[in-house]
Short mmCIF file of C-alpha atoms in Angstrom, two decimals:
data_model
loop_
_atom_site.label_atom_id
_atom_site.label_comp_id
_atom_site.label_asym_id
_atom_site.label_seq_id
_atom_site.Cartn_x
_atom_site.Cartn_y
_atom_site.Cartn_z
CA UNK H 1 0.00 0.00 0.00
CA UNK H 2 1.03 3.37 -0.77
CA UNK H 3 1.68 6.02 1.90
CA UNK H 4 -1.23 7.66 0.43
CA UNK H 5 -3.26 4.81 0.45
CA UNK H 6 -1.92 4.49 4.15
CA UNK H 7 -2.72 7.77 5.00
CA UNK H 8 -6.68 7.82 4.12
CA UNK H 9 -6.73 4.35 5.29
CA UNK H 10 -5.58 5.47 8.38
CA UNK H 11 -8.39 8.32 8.43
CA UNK H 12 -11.21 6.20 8.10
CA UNK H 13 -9.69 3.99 11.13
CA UNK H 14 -9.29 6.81 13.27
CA UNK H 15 -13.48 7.89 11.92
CA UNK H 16 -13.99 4.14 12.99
CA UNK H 17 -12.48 4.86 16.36
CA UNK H 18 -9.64 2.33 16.28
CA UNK H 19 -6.00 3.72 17.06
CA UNK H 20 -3.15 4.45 14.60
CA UNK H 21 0.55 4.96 14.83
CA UNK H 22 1.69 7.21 12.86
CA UNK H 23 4.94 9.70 11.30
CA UNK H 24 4.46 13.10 12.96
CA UNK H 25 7.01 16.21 12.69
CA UNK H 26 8.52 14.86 16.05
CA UNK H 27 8.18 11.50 16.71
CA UNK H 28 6.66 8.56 15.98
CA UNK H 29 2.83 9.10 17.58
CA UNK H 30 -0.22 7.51 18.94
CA UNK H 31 -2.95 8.76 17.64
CA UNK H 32 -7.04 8.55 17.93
CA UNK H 33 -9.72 10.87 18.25
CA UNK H 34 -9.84 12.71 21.52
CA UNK H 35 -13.81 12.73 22.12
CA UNK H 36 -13.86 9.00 21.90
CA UNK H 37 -13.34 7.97 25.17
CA UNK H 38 -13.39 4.27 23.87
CA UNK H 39 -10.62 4.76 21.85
CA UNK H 40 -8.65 7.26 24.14
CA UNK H 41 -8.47 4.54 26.66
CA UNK H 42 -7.53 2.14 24.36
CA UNK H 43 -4.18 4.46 23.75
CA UNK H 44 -3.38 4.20 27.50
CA UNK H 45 -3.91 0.34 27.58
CA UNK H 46 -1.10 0.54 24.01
CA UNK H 47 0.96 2.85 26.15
CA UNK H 48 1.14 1.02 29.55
CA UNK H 49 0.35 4.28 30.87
CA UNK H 50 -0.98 5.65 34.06
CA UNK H 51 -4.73 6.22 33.43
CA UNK H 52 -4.29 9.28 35.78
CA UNK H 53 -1.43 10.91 33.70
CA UNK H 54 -3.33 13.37 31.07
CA UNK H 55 -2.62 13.13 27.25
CA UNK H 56 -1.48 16.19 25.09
CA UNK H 57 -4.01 16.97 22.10
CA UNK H 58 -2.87 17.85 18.80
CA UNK H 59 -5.19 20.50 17.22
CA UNK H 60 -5.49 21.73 14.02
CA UNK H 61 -5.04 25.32 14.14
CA UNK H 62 -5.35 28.35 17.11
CA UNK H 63 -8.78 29.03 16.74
CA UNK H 64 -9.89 24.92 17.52
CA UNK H 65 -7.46 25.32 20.40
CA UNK H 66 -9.16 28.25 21.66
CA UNK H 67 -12.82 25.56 21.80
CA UNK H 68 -10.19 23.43 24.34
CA UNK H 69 -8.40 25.72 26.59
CA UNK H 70 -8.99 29.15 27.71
CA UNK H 71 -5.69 30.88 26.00
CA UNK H 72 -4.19 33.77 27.60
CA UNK H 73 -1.92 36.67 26.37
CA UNK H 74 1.28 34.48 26.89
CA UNK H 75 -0.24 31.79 25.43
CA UNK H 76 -1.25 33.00 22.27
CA UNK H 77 2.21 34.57 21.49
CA UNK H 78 4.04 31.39 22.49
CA UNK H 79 1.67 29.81 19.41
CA UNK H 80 1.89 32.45 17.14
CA UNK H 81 6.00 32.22 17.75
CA UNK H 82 6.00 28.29 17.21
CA UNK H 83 3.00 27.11 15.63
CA UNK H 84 2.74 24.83 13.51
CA UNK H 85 5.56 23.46 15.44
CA UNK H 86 7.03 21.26 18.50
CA UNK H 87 5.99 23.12 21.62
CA UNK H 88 3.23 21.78 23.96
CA UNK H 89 1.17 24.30 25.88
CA UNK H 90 -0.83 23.46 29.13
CA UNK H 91 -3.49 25.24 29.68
CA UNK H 92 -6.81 25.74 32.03
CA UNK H 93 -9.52 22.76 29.76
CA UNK H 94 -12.86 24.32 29.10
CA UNK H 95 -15.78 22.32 30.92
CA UNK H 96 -17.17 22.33 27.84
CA UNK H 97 -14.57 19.84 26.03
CA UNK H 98 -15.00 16.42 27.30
CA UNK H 99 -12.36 14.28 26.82
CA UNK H 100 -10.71 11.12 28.49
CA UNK H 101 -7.37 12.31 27.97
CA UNK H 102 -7.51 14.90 30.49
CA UNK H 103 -7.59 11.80 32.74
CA UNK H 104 -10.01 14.15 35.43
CA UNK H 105 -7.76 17.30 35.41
CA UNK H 106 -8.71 20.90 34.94
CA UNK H 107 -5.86 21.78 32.80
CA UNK H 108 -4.66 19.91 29.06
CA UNK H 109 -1.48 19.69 26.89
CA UNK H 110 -2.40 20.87 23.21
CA UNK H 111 -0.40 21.49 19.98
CA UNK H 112 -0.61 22.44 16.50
CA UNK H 113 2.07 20.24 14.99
CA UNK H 114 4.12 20.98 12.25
CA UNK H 115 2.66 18.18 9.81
CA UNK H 116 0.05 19.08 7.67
CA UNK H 117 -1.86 15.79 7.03
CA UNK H 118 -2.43 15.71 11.24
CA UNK H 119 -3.74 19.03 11.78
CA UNK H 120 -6.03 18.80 8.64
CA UNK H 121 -6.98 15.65 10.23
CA UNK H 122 -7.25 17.18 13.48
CA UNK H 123 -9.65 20.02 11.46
CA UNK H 124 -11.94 16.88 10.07
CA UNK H 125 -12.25 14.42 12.74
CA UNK H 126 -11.47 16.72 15.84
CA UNK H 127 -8.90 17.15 18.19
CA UNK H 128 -6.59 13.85 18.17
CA UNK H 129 -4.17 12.53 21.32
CA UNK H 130 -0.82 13.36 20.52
CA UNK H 131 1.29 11.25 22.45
CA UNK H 132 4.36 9.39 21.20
CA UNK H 133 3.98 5.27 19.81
CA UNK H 134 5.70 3.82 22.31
CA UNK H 135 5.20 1.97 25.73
CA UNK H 136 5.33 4.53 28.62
CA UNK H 137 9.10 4.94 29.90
CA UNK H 138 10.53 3.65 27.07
CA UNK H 139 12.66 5.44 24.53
CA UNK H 140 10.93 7.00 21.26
CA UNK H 141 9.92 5.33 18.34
CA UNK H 142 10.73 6.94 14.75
CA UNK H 143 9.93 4.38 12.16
CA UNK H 144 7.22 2.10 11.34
CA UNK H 145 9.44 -0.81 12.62
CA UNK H 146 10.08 0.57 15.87
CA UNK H 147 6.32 1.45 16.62
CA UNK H 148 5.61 -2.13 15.51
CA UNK H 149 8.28 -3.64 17.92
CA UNK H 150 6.86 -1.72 21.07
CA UNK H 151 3.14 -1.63 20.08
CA UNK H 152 2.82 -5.17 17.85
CA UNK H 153 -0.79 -5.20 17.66
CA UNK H 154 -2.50 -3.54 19.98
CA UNK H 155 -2.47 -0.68 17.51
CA UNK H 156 -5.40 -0.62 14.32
CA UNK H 157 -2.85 0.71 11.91
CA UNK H 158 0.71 1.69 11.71
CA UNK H 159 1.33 3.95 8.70
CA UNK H 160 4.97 2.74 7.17
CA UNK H 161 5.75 6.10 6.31
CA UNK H 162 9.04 7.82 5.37
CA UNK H 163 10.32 9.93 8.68
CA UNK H 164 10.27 13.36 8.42
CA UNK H 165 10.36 13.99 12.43
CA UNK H 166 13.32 16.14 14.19
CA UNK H 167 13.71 12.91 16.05
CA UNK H 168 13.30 15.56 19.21
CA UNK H 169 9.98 15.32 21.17
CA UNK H 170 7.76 18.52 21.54
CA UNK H 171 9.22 21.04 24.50
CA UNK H 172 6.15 20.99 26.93
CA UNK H 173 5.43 24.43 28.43
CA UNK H 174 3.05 25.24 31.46
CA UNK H 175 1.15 28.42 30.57
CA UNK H 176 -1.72 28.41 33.36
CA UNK H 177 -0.46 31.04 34.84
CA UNK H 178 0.78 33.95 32.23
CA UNK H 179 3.30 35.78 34.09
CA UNK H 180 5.47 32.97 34.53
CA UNK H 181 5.99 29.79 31.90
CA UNK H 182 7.33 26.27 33.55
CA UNK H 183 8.92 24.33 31.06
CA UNK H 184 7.34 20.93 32.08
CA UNK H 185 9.97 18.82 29.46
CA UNK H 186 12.98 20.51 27.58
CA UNK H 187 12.33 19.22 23.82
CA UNK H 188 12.61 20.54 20.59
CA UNK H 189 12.42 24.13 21.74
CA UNK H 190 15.24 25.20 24.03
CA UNK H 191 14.63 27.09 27.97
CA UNK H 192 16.42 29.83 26.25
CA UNK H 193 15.09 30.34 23.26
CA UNK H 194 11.62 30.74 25.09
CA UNK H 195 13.35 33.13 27.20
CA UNK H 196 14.79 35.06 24.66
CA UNK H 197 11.33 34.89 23.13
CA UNK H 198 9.40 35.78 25.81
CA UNK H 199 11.89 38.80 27.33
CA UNK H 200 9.71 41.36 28.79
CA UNK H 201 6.34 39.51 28.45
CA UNK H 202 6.94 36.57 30.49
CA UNK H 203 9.63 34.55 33.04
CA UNK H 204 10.50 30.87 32.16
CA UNK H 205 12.06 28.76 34.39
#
């Protein structure tokens, strides 16, 4: 099959609500539609991960972020300064967004990432988790092989697609409150280059 053909197939098993592992502009990731709770959990039992540990969202642009979390000022700079792109941003959830991947919480991760194909999926199906393919505390995957290794076949679909990833996992910034940033995981996105991005608007430690 072709990676097109992989691709839509992949669509209409995420529509389906199975689970799909899948090339992303970071790292290999785990992917299924965030307002099926059915599936959602199904990516925690793939994972081996702590049902109480929330799941970052990928989104498909700023404005269906803004239906998730309640941006503020700091917020919406940080994405205009690296979206599309690898950085993470945890903000307050809206009560109206339901999801299981907040795993109870008040706040959720969400990202616009830098691939195309997942936020225009994102756009069509809705927000999507966007977690990496691999069992929890285990290194990375970045191919099709290595997702298959960790993940065999508890996974619907693995797309055998050609990397295009940094290989680097998203930086994961805390944004809740908008006078100070907490870089939560040190990724793709350096401390200092937020700082230097931030000087004047916002502290980061």
């Amino acid at each position: 099959m072709d990676e097109k053909k992989q691709f839509r197939h992949a669509i209409e098993v995420l529509r389906q609500g199975g689970i799909v592992a899948m090339p992303t502009d970071t790292v290999y990731g785990l992917i299924a539609v965030a307002s099926d709770s059915a599936a959602v959990d199904r990516v925690y039992q793939a994972k081996v991960r702590d049902p109480e540990q929330p799941l970052p969202l990928f989104v498909g642009s700023l404005d269906q972020a803004e239906l998730i979390v309640e941006m503020n000022a700091t917020a919406r700079l940080l994405a205009s300064l690296y979206w599309p792109g690898a950085l993470t941003i945890v903000l307050p959830k809206r009560p109206t967004f339901r999801t299981r991947a907040a795993a109870g919480r008040d706040t959720i991760g969400v990202r616009a990432p830098a691939d195309q194909l997942l936020r225009e999926i994102a756009l069509e199906l809705g927000p999507l988790t966007g977690t990496s393919a691999n069992i929890a505390g285990r290194e990375e995957t970045h191919d099709a092989s290595g997702a298959q290794a960790q993940l065999g076949d508890v996974v619907d679909f693995i797309v055998d697609a050609a990397p295009v990833a940094t290989g680097k996992p998203s930086t994961i910034v805390d944004v809740t409150d908008p006078a100070h940033v907490r870089v939560l995981r040190e990724g793709e996105i350096t401390r200092d280059a937020l700082r230097d991005a931030l000087a004047g608007a916002a502290d980061v430690s």
